[in-house]
PDB file of C-alpha atoms in Angstrom:
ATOM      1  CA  UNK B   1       2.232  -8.425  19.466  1.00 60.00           C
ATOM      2  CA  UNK B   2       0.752  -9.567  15.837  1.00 70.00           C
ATOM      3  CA  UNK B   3       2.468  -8.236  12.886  1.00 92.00           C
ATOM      4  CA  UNK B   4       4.176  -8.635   9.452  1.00 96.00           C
ATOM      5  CA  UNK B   5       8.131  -9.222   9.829  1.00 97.00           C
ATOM      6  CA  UNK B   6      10.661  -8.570   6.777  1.00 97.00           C
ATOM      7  CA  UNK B   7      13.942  -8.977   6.678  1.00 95.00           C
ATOM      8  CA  UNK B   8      16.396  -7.847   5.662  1.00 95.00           C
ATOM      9  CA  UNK B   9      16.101  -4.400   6.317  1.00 95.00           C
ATOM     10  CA  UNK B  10      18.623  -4.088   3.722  1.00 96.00           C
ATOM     11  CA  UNK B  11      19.709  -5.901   1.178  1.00 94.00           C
ATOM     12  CA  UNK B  12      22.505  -5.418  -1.531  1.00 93.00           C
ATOM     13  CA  UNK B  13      22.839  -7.964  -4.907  1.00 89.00           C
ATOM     14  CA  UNK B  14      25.394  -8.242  -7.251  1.00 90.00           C
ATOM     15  CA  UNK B  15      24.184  -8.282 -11.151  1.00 86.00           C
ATOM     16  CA  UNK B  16      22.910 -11.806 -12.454  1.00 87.00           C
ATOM     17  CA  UNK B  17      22.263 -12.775  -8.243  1.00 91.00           C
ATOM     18  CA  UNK B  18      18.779 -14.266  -7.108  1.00 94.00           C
ATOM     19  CA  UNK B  19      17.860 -12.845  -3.830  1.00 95.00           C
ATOM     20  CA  UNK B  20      15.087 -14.147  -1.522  1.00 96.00           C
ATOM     21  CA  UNK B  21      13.309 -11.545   0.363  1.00 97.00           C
ATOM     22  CA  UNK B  22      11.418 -13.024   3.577  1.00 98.00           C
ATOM     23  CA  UNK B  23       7.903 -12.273   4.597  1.00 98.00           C
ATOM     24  CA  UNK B  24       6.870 -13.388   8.421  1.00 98.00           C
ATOM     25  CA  UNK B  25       2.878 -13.072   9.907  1.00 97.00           C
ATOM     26  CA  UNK B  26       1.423 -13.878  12.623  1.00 95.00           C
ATOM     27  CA  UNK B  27      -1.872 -12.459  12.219  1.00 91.00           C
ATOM     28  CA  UNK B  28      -3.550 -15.454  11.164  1.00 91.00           C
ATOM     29  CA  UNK B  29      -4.473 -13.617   8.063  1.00 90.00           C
ATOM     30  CA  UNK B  30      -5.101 -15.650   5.109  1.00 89.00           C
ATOM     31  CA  UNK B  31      -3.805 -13.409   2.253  1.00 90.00           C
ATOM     32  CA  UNK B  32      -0.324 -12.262   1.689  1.00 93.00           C
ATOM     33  CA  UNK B  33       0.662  -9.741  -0.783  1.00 94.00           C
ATOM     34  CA  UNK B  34       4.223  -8.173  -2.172  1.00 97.00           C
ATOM     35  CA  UNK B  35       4.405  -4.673  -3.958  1.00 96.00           C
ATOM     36  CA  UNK B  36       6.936  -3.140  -4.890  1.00 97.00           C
ATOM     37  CA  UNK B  37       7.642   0.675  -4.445  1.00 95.00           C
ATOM     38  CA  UNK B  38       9.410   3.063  -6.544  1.00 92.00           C
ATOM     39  CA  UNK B  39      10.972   6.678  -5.468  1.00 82.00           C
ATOM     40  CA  UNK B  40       8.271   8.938  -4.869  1.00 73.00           C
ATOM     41  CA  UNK B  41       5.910   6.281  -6.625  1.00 78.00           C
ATOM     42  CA  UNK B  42       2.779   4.379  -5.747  1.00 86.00           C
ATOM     43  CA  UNK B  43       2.755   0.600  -4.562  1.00 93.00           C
ATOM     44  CA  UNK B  44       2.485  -1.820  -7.305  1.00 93.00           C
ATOM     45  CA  UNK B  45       1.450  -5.567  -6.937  1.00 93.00           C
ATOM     46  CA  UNK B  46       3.860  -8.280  -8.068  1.00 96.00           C
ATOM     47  CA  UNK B  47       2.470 -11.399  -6.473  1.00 96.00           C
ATOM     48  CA  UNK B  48      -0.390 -11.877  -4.112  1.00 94.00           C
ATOM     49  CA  UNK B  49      -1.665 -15.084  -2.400  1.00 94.00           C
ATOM     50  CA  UNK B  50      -5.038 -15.665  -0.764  1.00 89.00           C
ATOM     51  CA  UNK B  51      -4.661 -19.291   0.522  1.00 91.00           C
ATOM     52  CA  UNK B  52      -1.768 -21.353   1.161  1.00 94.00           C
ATOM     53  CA  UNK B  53       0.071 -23.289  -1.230  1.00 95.00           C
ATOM     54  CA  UNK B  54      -1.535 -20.663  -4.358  1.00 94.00           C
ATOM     55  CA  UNK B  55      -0.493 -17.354  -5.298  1.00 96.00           C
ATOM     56  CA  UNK B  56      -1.859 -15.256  -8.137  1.00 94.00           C
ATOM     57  CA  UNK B  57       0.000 -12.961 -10.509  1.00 95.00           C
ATOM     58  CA  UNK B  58      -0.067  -8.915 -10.033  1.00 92.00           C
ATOM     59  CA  UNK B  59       0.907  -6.208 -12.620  1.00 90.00           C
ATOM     60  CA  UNK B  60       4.731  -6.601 -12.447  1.00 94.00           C
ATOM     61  CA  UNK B  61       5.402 -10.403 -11.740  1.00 96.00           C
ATOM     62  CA  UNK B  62       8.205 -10.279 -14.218  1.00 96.00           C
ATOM     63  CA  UNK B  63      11.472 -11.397 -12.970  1.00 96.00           C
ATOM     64  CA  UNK B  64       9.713 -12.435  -9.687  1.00 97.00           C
ATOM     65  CA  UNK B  65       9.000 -15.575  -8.352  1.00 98.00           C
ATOM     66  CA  UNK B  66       6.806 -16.092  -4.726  1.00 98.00           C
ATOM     67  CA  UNK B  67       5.954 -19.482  -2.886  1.00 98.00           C
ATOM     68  CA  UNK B  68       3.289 -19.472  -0.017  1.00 98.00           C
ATOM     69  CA  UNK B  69       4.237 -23.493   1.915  1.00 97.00           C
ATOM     70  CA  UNK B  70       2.973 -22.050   5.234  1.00 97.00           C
ATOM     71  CA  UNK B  71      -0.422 -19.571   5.949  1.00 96.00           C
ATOM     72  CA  UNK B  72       2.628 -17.573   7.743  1.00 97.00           C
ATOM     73  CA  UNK B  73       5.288 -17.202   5.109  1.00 98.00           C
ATOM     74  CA  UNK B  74       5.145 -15.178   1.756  1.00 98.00           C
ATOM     75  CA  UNK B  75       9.345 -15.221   0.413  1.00 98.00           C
ATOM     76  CA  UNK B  76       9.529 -13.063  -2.422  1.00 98.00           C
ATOM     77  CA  UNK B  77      12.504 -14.193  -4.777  1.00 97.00           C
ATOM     78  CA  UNK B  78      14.058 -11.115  -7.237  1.00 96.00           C
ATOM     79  CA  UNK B  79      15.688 -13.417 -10.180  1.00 94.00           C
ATOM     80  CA  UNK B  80      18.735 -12.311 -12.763  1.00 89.00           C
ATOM     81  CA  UNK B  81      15.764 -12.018 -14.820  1.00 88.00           C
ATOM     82  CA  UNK B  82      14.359  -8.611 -13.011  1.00 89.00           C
ATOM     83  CA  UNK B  83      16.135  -5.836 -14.574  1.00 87.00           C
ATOM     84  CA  UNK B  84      15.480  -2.951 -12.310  1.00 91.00           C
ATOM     85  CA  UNK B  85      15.600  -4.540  -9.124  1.00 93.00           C
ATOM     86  CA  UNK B  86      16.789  -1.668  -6.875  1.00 95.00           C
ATOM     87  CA  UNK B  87      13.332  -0.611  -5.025  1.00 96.00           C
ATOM     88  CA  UNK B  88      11.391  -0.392  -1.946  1.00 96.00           C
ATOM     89  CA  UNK B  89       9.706  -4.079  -1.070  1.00 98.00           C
ATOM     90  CA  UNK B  90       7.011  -4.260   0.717  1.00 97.00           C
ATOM     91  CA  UNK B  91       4.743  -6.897   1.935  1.00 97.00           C
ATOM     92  CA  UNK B  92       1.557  -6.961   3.569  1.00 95.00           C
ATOM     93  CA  UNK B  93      -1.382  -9.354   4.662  1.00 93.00           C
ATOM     94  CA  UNK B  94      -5.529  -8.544   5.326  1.00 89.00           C
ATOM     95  CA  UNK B  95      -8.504 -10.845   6.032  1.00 78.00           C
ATOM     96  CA  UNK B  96      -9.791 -12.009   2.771  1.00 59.00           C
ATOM     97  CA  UNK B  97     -13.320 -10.306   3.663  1.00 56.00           C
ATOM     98  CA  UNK B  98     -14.506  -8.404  -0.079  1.00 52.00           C
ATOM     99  CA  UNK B  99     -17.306  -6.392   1.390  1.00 50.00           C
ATOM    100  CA  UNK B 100     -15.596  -4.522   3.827  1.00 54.00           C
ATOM    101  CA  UNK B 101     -13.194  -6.225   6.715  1.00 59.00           C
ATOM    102  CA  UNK B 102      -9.872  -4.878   7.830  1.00 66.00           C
ATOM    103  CA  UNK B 103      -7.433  -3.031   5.580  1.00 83.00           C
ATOM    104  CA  UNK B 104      -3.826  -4.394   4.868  1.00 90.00           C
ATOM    105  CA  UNK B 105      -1.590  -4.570   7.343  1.00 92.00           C
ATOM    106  CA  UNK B 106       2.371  -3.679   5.928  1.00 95.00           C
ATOM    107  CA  UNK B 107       5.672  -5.030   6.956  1.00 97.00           C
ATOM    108  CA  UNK B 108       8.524  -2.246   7.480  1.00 97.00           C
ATOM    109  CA  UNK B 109       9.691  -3.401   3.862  1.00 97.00           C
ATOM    110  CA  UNK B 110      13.041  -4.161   2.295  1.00 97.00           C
ATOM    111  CA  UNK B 111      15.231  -2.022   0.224  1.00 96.00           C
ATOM    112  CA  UNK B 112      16.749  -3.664  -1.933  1.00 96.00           C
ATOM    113  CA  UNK B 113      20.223  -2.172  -4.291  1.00 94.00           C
ATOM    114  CA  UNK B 114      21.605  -3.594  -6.974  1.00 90.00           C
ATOM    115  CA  UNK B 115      25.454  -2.839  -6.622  1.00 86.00           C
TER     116      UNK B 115
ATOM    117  CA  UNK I   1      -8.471  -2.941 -16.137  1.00 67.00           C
ATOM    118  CA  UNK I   2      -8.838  -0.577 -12.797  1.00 70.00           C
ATOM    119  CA  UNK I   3      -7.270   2.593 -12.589  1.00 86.00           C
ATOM    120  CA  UNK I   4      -7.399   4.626  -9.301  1.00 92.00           C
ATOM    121  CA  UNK I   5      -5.718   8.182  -9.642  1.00 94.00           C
ATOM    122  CA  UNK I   6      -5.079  10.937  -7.091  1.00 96.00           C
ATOM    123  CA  UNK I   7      -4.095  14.152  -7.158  1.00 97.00           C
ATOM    124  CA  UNK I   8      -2.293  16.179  -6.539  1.00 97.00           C
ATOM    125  CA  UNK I   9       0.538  14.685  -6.177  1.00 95.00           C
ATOM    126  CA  UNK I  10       2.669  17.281  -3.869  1.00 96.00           C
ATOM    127  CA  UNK I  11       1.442  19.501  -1.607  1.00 97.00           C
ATOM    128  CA  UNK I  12       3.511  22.227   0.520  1.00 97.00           C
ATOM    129  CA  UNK I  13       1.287  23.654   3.247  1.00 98.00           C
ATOM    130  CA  UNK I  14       2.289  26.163   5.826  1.00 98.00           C
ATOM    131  CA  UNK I  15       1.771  25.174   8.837  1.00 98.00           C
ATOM    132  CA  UNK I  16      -2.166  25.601  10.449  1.00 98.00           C
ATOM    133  CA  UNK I  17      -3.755  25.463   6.720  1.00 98.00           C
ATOM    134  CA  UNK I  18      -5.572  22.576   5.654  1.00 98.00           C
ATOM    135  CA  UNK I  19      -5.068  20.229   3.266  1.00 98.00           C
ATOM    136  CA  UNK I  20      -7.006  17.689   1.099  1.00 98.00           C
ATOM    137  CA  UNK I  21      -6.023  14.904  -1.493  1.00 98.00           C
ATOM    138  CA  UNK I  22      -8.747  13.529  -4.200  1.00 98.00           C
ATOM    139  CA  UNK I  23      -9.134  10.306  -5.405  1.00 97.00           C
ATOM    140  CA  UNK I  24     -11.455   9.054  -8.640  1.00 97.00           C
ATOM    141  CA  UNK I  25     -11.486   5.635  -9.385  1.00 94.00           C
ATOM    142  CA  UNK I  26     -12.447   4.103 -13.266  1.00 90.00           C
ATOM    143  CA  UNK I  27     -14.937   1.544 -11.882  1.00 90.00           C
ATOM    144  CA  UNK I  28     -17.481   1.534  -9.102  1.00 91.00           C
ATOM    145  CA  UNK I  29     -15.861   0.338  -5.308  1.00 90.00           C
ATOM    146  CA  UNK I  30     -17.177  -1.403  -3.007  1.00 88.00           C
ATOM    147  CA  UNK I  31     -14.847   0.082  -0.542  1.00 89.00           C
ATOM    148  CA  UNK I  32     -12.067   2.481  -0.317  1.00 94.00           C
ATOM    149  CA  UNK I  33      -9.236   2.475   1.796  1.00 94.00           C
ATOM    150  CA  UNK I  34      -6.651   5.172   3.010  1.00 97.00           C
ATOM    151  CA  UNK I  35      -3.061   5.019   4.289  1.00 96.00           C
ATOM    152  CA  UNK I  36      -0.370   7.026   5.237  1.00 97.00           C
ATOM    153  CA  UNK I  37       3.596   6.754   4.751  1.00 96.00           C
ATOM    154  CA  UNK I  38       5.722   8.443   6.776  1.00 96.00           C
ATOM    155  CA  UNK I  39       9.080   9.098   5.290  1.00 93.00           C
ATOM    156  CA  UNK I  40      11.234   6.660   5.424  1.00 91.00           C
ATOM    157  CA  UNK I  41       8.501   4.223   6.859  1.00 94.00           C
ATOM    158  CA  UNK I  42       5.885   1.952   5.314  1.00 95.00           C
ATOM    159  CA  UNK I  43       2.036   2.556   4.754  1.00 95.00           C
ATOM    160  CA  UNK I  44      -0.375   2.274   7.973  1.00 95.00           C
ATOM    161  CA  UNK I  45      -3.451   1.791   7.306  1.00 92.00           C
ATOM    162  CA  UNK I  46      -6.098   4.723   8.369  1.00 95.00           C
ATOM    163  CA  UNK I  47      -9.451   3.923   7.760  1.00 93.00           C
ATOM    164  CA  UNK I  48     -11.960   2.023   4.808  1.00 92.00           C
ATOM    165  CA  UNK I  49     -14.872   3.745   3.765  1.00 94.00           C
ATOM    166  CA  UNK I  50     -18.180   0.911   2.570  1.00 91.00           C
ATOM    167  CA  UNK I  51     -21.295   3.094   2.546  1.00 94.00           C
ATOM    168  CA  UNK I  52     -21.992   5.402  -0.276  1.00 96.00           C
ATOM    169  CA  UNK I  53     -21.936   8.871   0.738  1.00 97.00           C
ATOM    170  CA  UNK I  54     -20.058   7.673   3.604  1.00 97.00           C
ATOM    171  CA  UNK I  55     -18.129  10.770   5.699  1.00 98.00           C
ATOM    172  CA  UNK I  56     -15.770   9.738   8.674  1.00 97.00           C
ATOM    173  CA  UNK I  57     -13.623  11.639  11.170  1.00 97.00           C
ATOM    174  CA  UNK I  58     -10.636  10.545  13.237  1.00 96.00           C
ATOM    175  CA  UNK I  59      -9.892  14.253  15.263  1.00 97.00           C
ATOM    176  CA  UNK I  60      -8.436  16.854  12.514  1.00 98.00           C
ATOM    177  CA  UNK I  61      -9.539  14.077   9.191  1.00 98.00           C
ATOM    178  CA  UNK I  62     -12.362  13.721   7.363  1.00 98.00           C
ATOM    179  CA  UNK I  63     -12.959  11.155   4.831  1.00 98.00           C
ATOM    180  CA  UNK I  64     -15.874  11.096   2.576  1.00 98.00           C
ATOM    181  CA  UNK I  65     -16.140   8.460  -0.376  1.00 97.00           C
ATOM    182  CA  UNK I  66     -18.805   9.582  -2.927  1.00 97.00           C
ATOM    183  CA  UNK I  67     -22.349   9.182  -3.939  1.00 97.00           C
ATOM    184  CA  UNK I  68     -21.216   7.215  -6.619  1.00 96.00           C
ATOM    185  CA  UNK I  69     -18.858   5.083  -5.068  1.00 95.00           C
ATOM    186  CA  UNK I  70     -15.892   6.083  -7.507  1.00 95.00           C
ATOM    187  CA  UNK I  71     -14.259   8.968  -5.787  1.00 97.00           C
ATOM    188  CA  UNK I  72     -13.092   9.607  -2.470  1.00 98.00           C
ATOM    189  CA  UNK I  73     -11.276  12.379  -0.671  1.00 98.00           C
ATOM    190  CA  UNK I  74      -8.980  13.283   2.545  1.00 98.00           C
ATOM    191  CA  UNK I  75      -9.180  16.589   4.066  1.00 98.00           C
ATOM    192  CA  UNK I  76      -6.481  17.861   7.319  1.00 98.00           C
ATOM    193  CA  UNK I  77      -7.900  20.650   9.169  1.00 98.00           C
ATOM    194  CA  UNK I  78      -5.364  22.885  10.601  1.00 98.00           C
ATOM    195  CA  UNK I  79      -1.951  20.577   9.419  1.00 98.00           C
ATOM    196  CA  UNK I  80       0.510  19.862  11.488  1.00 98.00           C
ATOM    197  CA  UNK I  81       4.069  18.798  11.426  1.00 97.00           C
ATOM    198  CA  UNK I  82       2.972  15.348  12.397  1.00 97.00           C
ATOM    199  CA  UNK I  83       1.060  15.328   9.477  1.00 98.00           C
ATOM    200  CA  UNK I  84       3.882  15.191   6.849  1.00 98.00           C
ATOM    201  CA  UNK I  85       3.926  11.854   4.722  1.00 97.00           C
ATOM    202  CA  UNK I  86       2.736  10.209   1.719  1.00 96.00           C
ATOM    203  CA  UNK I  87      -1.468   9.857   1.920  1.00 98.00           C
ATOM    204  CA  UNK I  88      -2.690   6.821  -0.333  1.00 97.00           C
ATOM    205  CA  UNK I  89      -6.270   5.335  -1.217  1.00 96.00           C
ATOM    206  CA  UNK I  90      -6.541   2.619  -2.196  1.00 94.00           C
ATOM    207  CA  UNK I  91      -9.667   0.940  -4.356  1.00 91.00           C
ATOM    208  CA  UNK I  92     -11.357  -2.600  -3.828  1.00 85.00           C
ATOM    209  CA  UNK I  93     -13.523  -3.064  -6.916  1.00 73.00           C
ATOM    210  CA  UNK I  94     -15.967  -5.818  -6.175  1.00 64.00           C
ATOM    211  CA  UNK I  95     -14.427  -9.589  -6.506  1.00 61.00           C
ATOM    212  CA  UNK I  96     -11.486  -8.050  -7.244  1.00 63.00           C
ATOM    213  CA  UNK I  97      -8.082  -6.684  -5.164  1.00 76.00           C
ATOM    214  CA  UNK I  98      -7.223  -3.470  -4.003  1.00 85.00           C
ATOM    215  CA  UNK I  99      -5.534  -1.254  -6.337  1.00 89.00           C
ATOM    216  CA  UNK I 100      -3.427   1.558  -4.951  1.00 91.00           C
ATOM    217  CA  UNK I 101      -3.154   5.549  -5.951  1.00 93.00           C
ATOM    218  CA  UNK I 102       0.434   7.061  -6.736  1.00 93.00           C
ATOM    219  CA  UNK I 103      -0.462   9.223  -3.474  1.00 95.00           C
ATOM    220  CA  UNK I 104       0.184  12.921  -2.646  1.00 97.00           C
ATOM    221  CA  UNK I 105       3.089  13.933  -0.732  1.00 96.00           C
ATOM    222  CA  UNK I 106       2.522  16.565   2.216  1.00 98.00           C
ATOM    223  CA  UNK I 107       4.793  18.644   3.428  1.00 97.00           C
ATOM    224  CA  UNK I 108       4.249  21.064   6.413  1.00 98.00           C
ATOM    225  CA  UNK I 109       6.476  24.417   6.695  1.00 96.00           C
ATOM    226  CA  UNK I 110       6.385  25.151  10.712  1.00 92.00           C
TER     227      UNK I 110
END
């Protein structure tokens, strides 16, 4: 079956620690996206990517840095430079169609505590 | 830049009553989306409204998106436990990328 795989599930890191989060499609889907959720909060964008090997900015790419090598993989790294890591994670990819298309489809996520 | 709010944010429903979440967006869409979170889960995506004026039903949900293209809303006839989540829409301004509501939380009391 297609989908959007992220792992860890769970993921614990120690203060001043980069973590990489990992990001897995196989929906053929050009653009990749990571937002990041807060408790009882909306989704907010940190990096997204519409082609391979470029990736665009979102509202809260401080701290954050993304690479996009493969059309399938999106890692999300959470530098020492992040101050309020501990969230929700969640990536997601959709066809790059702006007039209409498919809507995102959304990995299971990562949560992520900063111990 | 664009702003998409929805309200309210929490809803407790009893059981069998409906239920409906608004969303008004700062800039014209070209489409809007809507999701739902179960808790403890992540979003799944529902449906996308283009057409202005636009109304569509999946069984017990209706989602209209305005004449206007800047609002949009989500009504539950007759709720059901099943029903309990987090609802979010989700605005695609033209040339631009989707930009998510906080979303409303619904909670059914059987």
């Amino acid at each position: 079956d297609g989908g959007i795989t992220q792992s860890p599930k769970y993921l614990f890191r120690k203060e001043g620690q980069n973590v990489t989060l990992s990001c897995e499609q196989n929906l053929n889907h050009d653009a990749m996206y990571w937002y990041r959720q807060d408790p009882g909060q909306g989704l907010r964008l940190i990096y997204y990517s519409q082609i391979v090997n470029d990736f665009q900015k979102g509202d809260i790419a401080e701290g954050y840095s993304v690479s996009r090598e493969k059309k399938e993989s999106f890692p999300l790294t959470v530098t020492s430079a992040q101050k309020n890591p501990t969230a929700f994670y969640l990536c997601a990819s959709s066809t790059p169609d702006r007039t209409g298309g498919y809507g995102y489809t959304f990995g299971s996520g990562t949560r992520l505590t900063v111990v | 830049g664009q702003q998409v709010m929805q309200i309210p944010q929490y809803q407790h429903v009893q059981e069998g009553e409906d239920f409906t979440t608004y969303c008004n967006s700062s800039t014209t869409l070209s489409n809007i989306q809507w999701y739902k979170q179960r808790p403890g889960g992540h979003p799944v995506f529902l449906i996308q409204l283009v057409k202005s004026g636009e109304v569509k039903k999946q069984k017990r949900l209706t989602f209209q998106f305005g004449e206007a293209k800047k609002n949009s809303s989500l009504h539950i006839t007759a709720t059901q436990t099943t029903d309990v989540g987090t609802y979010f829409c989700a605005g695609l301004e033209y040339g631009n990328k989707l930009v998510f509501g906080a979303g409303t939380i619904l909670r059914v009391k059987s």
